[in-house]
mmCIF file of C-alpha atoms and ligand atoms in Angstrom:
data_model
loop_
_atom_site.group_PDB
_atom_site.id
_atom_site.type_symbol
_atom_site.label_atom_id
_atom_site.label_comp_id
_atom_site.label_asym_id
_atom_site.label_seq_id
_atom_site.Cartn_x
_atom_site.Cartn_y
_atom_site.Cartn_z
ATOM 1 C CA UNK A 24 44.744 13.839 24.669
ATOM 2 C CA UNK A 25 46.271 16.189 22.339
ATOM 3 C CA UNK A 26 49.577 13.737 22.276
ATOM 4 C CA UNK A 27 46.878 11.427 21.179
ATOM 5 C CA UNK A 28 45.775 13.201 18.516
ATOM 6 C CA UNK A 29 48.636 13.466 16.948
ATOM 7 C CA UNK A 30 50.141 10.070 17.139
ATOM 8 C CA UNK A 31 46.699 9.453 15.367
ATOM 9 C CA UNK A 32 48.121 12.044 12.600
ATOM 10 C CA UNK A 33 51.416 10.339 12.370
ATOM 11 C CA UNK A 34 50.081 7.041 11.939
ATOM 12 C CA UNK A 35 48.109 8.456 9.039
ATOM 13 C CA UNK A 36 51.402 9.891 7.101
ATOM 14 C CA UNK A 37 53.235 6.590 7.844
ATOM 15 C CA UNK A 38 51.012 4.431 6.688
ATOM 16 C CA UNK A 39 50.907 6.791 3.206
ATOM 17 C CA UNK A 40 54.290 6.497 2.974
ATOM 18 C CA UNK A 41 54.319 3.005 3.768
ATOM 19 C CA UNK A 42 51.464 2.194 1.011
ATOM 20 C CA UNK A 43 53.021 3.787 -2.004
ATOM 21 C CA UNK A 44 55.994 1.239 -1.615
ATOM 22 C CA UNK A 45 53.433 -2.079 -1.490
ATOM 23 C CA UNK A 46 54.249 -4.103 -4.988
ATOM 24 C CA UNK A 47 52.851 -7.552 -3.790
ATOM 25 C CA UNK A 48 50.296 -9.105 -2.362
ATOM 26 C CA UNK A 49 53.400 -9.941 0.529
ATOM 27 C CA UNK A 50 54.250 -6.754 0.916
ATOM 28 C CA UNK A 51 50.746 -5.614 1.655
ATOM 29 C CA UNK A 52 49.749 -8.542 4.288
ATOM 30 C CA UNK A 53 52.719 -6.905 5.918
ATOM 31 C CA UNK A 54 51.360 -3.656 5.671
ATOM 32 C CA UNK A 55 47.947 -4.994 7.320
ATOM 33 C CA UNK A 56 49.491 -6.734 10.162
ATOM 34 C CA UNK A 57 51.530 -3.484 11.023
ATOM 35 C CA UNK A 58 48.594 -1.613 11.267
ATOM 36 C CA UNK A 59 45.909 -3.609 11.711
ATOM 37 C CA UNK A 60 47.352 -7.038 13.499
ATOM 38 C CA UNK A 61 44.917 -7.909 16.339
ATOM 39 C CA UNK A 62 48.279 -8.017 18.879
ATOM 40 C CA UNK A 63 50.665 -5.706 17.858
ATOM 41 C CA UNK A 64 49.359 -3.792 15.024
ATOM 42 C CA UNK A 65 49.076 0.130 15.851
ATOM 43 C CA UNK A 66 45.589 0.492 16.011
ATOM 44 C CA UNK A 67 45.163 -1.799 18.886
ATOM 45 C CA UNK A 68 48.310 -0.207 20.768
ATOM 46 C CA UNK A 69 46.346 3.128 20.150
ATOM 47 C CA UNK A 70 42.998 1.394 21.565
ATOM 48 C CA UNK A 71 45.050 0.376 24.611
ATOM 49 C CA UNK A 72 46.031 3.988 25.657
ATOM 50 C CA UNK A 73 42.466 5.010 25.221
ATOM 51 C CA UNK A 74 42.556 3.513 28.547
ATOM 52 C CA UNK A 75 44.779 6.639 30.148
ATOM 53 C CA UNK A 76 42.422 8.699 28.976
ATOM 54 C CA UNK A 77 39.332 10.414 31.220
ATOM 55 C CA UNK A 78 35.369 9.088 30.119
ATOM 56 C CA UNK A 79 34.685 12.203 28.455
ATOM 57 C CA UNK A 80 37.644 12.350 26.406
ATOM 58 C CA UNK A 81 37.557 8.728 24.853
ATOM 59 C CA UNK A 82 34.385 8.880 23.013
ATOM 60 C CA UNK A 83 35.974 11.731 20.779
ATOM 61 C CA UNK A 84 39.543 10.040 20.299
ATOM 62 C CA UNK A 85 37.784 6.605 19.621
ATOM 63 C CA UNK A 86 36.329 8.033 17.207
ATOM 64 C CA UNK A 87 39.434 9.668 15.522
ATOM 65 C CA UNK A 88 40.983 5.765 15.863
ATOM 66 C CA UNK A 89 37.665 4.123 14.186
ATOM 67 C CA UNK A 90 38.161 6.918 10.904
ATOM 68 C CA UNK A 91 41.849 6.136 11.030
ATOM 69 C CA UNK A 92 40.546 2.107 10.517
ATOM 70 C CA UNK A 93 38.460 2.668 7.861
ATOM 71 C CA UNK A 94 40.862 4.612 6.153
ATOM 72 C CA UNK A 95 42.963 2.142 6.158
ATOM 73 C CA UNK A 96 41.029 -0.683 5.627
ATOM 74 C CA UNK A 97 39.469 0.833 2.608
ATOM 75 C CA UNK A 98 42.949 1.864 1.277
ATOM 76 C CA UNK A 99 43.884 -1.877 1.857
ATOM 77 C CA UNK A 100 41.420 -2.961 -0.250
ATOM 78 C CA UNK A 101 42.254 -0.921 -3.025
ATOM 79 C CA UNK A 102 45.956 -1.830 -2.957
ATOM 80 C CA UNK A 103 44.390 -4.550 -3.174
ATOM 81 C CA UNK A 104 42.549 -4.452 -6.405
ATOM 82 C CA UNK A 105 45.263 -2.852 -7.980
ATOM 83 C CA UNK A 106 47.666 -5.458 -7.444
ATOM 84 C CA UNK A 107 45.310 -8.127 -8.966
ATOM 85 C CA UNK A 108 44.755 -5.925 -11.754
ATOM 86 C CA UNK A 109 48.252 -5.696 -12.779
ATOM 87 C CA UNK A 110 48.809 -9.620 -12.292
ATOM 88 C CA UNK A 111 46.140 -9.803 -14.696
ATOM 89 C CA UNK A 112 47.652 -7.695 -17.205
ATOM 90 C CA UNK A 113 51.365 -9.690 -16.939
ATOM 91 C CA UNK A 114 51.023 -13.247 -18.070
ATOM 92 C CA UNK A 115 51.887 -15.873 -16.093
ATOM 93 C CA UNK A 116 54.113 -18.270 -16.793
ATOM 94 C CA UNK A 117 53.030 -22.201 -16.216
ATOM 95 C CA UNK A 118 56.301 -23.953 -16.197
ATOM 96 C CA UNK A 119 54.403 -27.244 -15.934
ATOM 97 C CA UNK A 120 53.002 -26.738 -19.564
ATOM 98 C CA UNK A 121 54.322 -29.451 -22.158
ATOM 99 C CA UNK A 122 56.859 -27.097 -24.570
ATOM 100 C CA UNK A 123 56.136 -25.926 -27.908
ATOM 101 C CA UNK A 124 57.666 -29.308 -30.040
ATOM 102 C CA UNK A 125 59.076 -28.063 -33.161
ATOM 103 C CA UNK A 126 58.383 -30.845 -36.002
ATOM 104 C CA UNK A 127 61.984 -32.530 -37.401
ATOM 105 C CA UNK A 128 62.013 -32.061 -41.176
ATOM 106 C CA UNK A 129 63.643 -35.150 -43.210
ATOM 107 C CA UNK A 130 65.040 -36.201 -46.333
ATOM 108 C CA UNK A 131 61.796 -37.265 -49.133
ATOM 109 C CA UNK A 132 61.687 -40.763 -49.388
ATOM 110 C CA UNK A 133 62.715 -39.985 -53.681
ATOM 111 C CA UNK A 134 65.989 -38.684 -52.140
ATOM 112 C CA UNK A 135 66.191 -41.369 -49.347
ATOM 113 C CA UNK A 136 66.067 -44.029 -52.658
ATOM 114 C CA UNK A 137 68.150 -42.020 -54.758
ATOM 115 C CA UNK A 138 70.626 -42.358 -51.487
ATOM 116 C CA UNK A 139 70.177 -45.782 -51.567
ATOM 117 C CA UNK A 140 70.945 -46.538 -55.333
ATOM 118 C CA UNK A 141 74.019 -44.309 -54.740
ATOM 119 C CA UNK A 142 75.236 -46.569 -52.293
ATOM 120 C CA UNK A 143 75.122 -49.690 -54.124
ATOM 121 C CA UNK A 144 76.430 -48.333 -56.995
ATOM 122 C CA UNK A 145 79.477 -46.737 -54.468
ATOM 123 C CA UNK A 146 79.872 -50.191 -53.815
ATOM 124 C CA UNK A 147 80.834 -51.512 -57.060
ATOM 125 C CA UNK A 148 83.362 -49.226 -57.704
ATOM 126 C CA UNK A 149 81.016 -46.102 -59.360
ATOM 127 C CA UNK A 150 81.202 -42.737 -58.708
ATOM 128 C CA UNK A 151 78.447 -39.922 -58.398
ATOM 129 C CA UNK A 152 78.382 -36.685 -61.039
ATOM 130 C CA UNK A 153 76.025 -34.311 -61.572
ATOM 131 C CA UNK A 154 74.974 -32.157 -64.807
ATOM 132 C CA UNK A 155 72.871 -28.920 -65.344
ATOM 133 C CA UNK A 156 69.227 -29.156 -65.638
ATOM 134 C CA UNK A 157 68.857 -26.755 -68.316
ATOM 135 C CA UNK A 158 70.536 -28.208 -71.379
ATOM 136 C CA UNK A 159 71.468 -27.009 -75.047
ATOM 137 C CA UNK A 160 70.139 -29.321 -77.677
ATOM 138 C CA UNK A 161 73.609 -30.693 -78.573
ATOM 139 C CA UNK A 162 73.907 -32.118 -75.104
ATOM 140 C CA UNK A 163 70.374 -33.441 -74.547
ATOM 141 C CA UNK A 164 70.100 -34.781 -78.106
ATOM 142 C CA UNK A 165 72.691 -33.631 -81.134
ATOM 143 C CA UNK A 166 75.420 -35.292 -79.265
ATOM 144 C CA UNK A 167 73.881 -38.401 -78.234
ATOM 145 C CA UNK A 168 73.255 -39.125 -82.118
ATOM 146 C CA UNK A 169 69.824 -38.061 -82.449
ATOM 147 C CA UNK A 170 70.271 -36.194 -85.908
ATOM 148 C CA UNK A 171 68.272 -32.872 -86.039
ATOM 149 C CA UNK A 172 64.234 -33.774 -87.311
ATOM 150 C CA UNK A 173 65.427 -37.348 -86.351
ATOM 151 C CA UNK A 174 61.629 -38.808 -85.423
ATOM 152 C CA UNK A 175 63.212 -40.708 -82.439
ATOM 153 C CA UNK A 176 63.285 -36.695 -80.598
ATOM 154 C CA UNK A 177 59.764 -37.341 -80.603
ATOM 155 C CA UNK A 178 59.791 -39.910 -78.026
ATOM 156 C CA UNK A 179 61.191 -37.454 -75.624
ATOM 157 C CA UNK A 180 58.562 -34.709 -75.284
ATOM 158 C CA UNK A 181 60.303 -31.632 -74.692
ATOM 159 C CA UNK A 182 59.748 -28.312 -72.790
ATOM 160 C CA UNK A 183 62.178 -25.546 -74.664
ATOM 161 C CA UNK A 184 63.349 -22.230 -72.943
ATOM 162 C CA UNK A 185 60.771 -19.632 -74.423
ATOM 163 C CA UNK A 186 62.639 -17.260 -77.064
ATOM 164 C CA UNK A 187 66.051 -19.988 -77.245
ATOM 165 C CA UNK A 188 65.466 -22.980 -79.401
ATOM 166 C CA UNK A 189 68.573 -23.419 -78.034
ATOM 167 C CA UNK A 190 67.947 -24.072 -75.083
ATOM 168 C CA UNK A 191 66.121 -26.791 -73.331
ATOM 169 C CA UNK A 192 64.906 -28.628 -69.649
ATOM 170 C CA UNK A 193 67.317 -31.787 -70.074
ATOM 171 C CA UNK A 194 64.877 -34.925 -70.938
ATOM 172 C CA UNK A 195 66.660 -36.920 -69.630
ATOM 173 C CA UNK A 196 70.055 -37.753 -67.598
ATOM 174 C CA UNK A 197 71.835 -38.906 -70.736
ATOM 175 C CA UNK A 198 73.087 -35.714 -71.492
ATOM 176 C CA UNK A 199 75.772 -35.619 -68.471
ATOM 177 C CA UNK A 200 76.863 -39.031 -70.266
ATOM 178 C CA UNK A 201 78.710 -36.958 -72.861
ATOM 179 C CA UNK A 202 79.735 -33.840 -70.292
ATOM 180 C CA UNK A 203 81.636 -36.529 -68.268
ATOM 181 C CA UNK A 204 83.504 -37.980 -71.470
ATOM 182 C CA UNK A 205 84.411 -34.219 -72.393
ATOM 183 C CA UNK A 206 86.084 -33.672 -69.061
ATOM 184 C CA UNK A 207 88.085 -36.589 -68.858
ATOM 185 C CA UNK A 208 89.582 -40.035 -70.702
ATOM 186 C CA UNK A 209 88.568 -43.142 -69.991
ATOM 187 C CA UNK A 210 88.556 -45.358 -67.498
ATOM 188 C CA UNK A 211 85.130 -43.913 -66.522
ATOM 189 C CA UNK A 212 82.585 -45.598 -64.159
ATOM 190 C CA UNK A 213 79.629 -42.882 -62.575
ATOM 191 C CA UNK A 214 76.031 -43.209 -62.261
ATOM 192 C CA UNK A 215 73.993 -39.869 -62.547
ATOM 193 C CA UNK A 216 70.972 -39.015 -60.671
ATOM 194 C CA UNK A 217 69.234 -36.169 -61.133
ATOM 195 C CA UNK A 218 65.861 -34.595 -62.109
ATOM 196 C CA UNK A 219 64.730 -34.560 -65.645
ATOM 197 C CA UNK A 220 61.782 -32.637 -67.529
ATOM 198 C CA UNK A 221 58.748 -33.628 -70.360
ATOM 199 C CA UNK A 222 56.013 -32.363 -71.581
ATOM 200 C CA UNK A 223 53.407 -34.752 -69.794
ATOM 201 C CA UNK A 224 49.753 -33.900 -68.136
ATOM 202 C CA UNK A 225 50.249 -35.650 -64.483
ATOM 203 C CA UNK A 226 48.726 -38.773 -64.166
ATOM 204 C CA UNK A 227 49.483 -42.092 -61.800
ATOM 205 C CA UNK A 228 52.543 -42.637 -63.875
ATOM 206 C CA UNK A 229 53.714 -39.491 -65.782
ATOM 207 C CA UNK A 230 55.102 -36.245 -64.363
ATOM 208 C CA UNK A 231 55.891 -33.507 -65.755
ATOM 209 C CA UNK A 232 59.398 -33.708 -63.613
ATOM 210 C CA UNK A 233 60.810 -36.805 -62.110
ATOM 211 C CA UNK A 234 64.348 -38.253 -61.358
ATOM 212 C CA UNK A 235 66.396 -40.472 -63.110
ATOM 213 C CA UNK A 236 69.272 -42.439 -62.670
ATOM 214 C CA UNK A 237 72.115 -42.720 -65.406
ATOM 215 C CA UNK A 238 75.221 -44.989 -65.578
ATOM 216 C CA UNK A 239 77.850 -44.426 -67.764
ATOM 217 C CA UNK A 240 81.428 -47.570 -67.773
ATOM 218 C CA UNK A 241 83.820 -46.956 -70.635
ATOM 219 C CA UNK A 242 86.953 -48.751 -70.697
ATOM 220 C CA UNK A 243 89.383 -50.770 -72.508
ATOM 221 C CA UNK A 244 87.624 -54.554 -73.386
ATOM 222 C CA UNK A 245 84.271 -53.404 -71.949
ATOM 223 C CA UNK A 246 81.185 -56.077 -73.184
ATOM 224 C CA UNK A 247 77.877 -56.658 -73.223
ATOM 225 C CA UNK A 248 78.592 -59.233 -70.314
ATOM 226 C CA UNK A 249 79.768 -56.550 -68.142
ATOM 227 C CA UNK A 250 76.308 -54.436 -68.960
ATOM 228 C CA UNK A 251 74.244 -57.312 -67.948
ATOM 229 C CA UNK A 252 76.482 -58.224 -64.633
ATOM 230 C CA UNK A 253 76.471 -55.039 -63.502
ATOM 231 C CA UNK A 254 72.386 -54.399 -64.009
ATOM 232 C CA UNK A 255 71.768 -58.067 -62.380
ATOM 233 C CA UNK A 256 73.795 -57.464 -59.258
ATOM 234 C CA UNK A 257 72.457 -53.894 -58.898
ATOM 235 C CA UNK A 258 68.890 -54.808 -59.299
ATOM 236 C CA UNK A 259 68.747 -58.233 -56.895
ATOM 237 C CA UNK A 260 70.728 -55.763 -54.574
ATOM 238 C CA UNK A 261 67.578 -52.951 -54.701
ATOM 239 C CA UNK A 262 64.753 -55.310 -55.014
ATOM 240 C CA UNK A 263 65.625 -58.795 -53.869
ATOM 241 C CA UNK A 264 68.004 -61.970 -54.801
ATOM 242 C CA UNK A 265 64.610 -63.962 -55.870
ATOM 243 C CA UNK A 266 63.725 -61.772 -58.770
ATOM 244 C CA UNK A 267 63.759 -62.844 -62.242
ATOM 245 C CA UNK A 268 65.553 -60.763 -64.553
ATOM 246 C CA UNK A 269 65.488 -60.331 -68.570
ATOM 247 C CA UNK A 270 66.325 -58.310 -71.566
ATOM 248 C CA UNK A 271 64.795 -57.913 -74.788
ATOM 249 C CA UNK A 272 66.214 -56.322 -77.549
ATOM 250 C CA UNK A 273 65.000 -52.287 -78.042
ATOM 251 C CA UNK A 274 66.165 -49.088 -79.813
ATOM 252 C CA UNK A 275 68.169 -45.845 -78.285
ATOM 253 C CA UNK A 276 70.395 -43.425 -80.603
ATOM 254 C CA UNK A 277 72.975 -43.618 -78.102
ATOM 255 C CA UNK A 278 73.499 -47.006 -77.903
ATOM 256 C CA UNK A 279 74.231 -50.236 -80.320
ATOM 257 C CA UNK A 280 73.056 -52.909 -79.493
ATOM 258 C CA UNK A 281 70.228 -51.741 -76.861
ATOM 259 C CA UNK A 282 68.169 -53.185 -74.425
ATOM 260 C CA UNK A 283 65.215 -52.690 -72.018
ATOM 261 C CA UNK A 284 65.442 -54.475 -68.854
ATOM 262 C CA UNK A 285 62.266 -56.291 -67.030
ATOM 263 C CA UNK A 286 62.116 -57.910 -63.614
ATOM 264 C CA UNK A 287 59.894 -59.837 -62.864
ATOM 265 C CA UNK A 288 56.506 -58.553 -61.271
ATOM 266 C CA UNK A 289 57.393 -57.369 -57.829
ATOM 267 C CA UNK A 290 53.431 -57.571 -56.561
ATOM 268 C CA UNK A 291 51.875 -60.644 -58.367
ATOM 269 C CA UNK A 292 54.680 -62.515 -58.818
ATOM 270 C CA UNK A 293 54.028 -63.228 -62.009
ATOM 271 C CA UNK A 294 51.344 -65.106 -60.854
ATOM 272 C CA UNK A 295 47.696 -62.358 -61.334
ATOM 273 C CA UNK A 296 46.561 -62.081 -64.789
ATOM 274 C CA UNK A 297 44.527 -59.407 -63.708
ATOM 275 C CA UNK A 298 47.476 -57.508 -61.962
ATOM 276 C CA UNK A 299 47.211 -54.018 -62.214
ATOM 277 C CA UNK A 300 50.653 -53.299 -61.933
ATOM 278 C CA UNK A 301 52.243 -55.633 -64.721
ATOM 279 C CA UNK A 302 49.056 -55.829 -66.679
ATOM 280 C CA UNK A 303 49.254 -59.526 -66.034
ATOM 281 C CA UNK A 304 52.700 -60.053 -67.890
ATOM 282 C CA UNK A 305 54.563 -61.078 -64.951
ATOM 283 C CA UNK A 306 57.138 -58.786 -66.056
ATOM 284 C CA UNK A 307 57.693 -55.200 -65.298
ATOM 285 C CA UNK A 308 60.378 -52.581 -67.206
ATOM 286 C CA UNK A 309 62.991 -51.306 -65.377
ATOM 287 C CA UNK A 310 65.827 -49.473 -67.614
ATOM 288 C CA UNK A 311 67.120 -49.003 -70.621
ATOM 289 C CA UNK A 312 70.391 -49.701 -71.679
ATOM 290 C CA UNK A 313 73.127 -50.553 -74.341
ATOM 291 C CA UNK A 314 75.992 -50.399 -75.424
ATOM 292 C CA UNK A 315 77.659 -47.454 -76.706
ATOM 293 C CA UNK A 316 77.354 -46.176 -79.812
ATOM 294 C CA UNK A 317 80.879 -45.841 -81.573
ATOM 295 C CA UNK A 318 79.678 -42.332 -82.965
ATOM 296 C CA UNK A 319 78.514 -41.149 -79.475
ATOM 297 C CA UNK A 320 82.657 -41.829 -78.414
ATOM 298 C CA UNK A 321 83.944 -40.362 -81.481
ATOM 299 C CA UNK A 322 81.619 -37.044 -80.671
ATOM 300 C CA UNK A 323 83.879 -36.409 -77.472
ATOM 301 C CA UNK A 324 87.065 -37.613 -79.552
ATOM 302 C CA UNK A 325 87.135 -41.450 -77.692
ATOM 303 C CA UNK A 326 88.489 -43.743 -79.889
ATOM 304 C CA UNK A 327 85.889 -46.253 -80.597
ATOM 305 C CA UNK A 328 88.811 -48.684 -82.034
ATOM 306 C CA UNK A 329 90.264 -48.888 -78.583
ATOM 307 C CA UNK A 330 87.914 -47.632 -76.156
ATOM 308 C CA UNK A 331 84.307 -49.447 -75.813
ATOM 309 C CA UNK A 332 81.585 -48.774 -73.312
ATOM 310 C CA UNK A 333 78.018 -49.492 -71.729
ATOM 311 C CA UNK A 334 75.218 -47.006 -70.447
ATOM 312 C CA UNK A 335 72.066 -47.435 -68.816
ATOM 313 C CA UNK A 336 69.002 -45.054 -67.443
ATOM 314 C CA UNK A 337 66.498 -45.839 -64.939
ATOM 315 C CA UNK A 338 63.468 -43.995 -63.725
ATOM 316 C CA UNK A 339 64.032 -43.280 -59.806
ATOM 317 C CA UNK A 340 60.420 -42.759 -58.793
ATOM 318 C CA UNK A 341 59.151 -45.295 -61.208
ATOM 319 C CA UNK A 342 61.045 -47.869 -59.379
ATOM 320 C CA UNK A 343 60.091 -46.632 -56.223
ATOM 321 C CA UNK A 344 56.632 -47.087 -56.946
ATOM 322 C CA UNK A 345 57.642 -50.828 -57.286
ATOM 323 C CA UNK A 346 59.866 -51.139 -54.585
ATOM 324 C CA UNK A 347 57.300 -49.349 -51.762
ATOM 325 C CA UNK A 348 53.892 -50.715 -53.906
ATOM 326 C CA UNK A 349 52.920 -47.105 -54.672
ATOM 327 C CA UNK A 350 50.210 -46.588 -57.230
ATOM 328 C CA UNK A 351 50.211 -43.314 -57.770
ATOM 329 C CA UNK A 352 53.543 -41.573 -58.878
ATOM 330 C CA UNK A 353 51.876 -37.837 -57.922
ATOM 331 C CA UNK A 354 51.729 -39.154 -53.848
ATOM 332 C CA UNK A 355 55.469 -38.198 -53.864
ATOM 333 C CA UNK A 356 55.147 -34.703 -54.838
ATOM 334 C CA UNK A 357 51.361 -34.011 -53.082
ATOM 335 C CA UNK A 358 53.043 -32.979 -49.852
ATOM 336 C CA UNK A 359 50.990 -35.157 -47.897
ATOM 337 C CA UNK A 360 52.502 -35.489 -44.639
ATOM 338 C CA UNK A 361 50.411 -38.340 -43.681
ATOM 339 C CA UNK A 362 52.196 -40.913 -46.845
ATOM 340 C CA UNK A 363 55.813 -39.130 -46.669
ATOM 341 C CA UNK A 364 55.877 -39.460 -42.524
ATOM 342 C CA UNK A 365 55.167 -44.024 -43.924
ATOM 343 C CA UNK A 366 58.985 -43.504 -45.137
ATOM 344 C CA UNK A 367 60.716 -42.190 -42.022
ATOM 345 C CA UNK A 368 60.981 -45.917 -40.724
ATOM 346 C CA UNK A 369 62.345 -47.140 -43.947
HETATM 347 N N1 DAH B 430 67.798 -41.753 -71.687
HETATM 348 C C1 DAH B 430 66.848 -42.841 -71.809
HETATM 349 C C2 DAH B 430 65.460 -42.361 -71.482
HETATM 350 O O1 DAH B 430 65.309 -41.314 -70.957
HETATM 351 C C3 DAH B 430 67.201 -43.978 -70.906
HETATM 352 C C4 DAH B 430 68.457 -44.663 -71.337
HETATM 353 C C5 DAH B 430 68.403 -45.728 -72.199
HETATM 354 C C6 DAH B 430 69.673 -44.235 -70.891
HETATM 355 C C7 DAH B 430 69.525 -46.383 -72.621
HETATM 356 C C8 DAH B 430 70.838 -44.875 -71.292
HETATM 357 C C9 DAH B 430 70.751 -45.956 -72.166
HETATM 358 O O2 DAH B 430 72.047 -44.501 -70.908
HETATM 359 O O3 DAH B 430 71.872 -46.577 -72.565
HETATM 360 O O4 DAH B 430 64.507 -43.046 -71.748
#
């Protein structure tokens, strides 16, 4: 009986020392069926031997056995709790869960069509340059033959640097016209894109900045022929062989004679009077351009004699209002993801 006893007692310890080490739910099934398993656990081996024992004594032992189970049950059941508590407190992971996507970014569709003029424009032969946004006054106007007080400044509304009349945001990509002949000597053939400043309240077709697109071809025997090729394959290129194309006579400092360029209306087809987009003229404009002015060459020391040359500027978004049938030139800067995701196709 005593041995009894304390097998009872050693049970006890082992199955503290045992307990402390359970850290899953696995480990502590284990720990049940060791003790507790209807066949081989300890408890029923200790039941057995009850059976060597005499009637008086078994009562008393079976007793001792029945606390033991208890004991052990009810420390079970805490391990138990604990472990679900702590499962609880580490989040699971569900690999099955769809992953986090992370959204692509991609170029606006203004620099997607500022790509795309590039390339045709690579394709005849032109190459790309690139001028400073903020400008002095020489560059953006003195230099391009608008004479200081000259009214025509007045067309171009400009925003100045506060505290430097100096100093200006360009008005326009002309400017890098006249950097480019300062650098080097004819033969010269670039277009300039690039974003240009004015004094405008936002509206469907004024911002306050938008791009332009500048070409600049000075060379020995260049004519107005070669202006007006060059602008009529570019623009059946960008908007389609079919259009209809025409210049009328018009006014720049920089350039003698000059031009504005229409096409023809790209939505009605020149056939709704009540078109909102040509007003019902058939026509819409395009550019400006000319030829250019002998006293634009001689202010980067080109002689006019020998050297002659044509220019041209086009609004970028403008013409992409035409070319995608946008009616509101803001859209493009509104960060709407919903009308730039329409380009990503494109
Ligand atoms: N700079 C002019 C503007 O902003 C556009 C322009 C017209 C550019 C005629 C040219 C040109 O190079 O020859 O309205």
């Amino acid at each position: 009986m005593e041995e009894l006893q304390e097998k009872i007692k050693q049970y006890q310890l082992k199955f503290d020392e045992a307990a402390k080490n359970v850290k899953s739910p696995n480990e502590l099934q284990e720990l049940r069926v060791q003790f507790l398993g209807r066949k081989r656990g300890y408890l029923t081996k200790l039941i057995d031997s009850l059976r060597d024992l005499s009637p008086e004594e078994r009562p008393l032992i079976g007793k001792e056995i029945n606390e033991l189970k208890k004991y052990i049950t009810s420390r079970l059941e805490e391990i138990n709790q604990n472990l679900a508590a702590e499962t609880r407190k580490t989040p699971r992971i569900d690999i099955t869960l769809p992953g986090k996507t992370i959204p692509l970014g991609a170029p606006h569709p203004i620099v997607k069509f500022q790509e795309e003029i590039e390339n045709i424009f690579y394709q005849m032969g032109f190459s790309v340059e690139d001028g400073p946004e903020i400008e002095t006054d020489y560059y953006n106007f003195e230099a391009l033959n608008f004479p200081p007080h000259h009214p025509a400044r007045d067309d171009w509304d400009t925003i100045y640097i506060e505290g430097r009349d100096d100093l200006l945001l360009r008005t326009h990509t002309s400017p890098v016209q006249i950097r480019a002949m300062e650098k080097r000597k004819p033969p010269i053939r670039i277009i300039i894109p690039g974003r240009v400043f004015r004094k405008e309240t936002p509206d469907p077709t004024h911002l306050p900045m938008f791009f332009q697109v500048e070409g600049l071809v000075v060379d020995v025997g260049i004519t107005f022929a070669h202006l007006k090729g060059t602008l009529e394959s570019f623009l059946r290129r960008l908007f389609s062989e079919r259009i209809k194309i025409r210049f009328r006579p018009s006014f720049f400092p920089f350039t003698e004679p000059s031009a504005e360029v229409d096409i023809s209306c790209t939505v009605c087809l020149g056939e709704d009077k009540e078109c909102r987009v040509c007003r019902g003229s058939g026509w819409i404009e395009i550019l400006g351009a000319g030829m250019v002015d002998p006293q634009v060459l001689k202010n980067v020391n080109i002689d006019p004699e020998k050297y002659s040359g044509f220019a041209f500027g086009m609004g970028i978004d403008r013409t992409a209002m035409f070319v995608y049938q946008i009616s509101d030139m803001r859209s493009f800067y509104e960060n709407d993801l919903r009308f730039l995701r329409q380009f990503l196709k494109q």
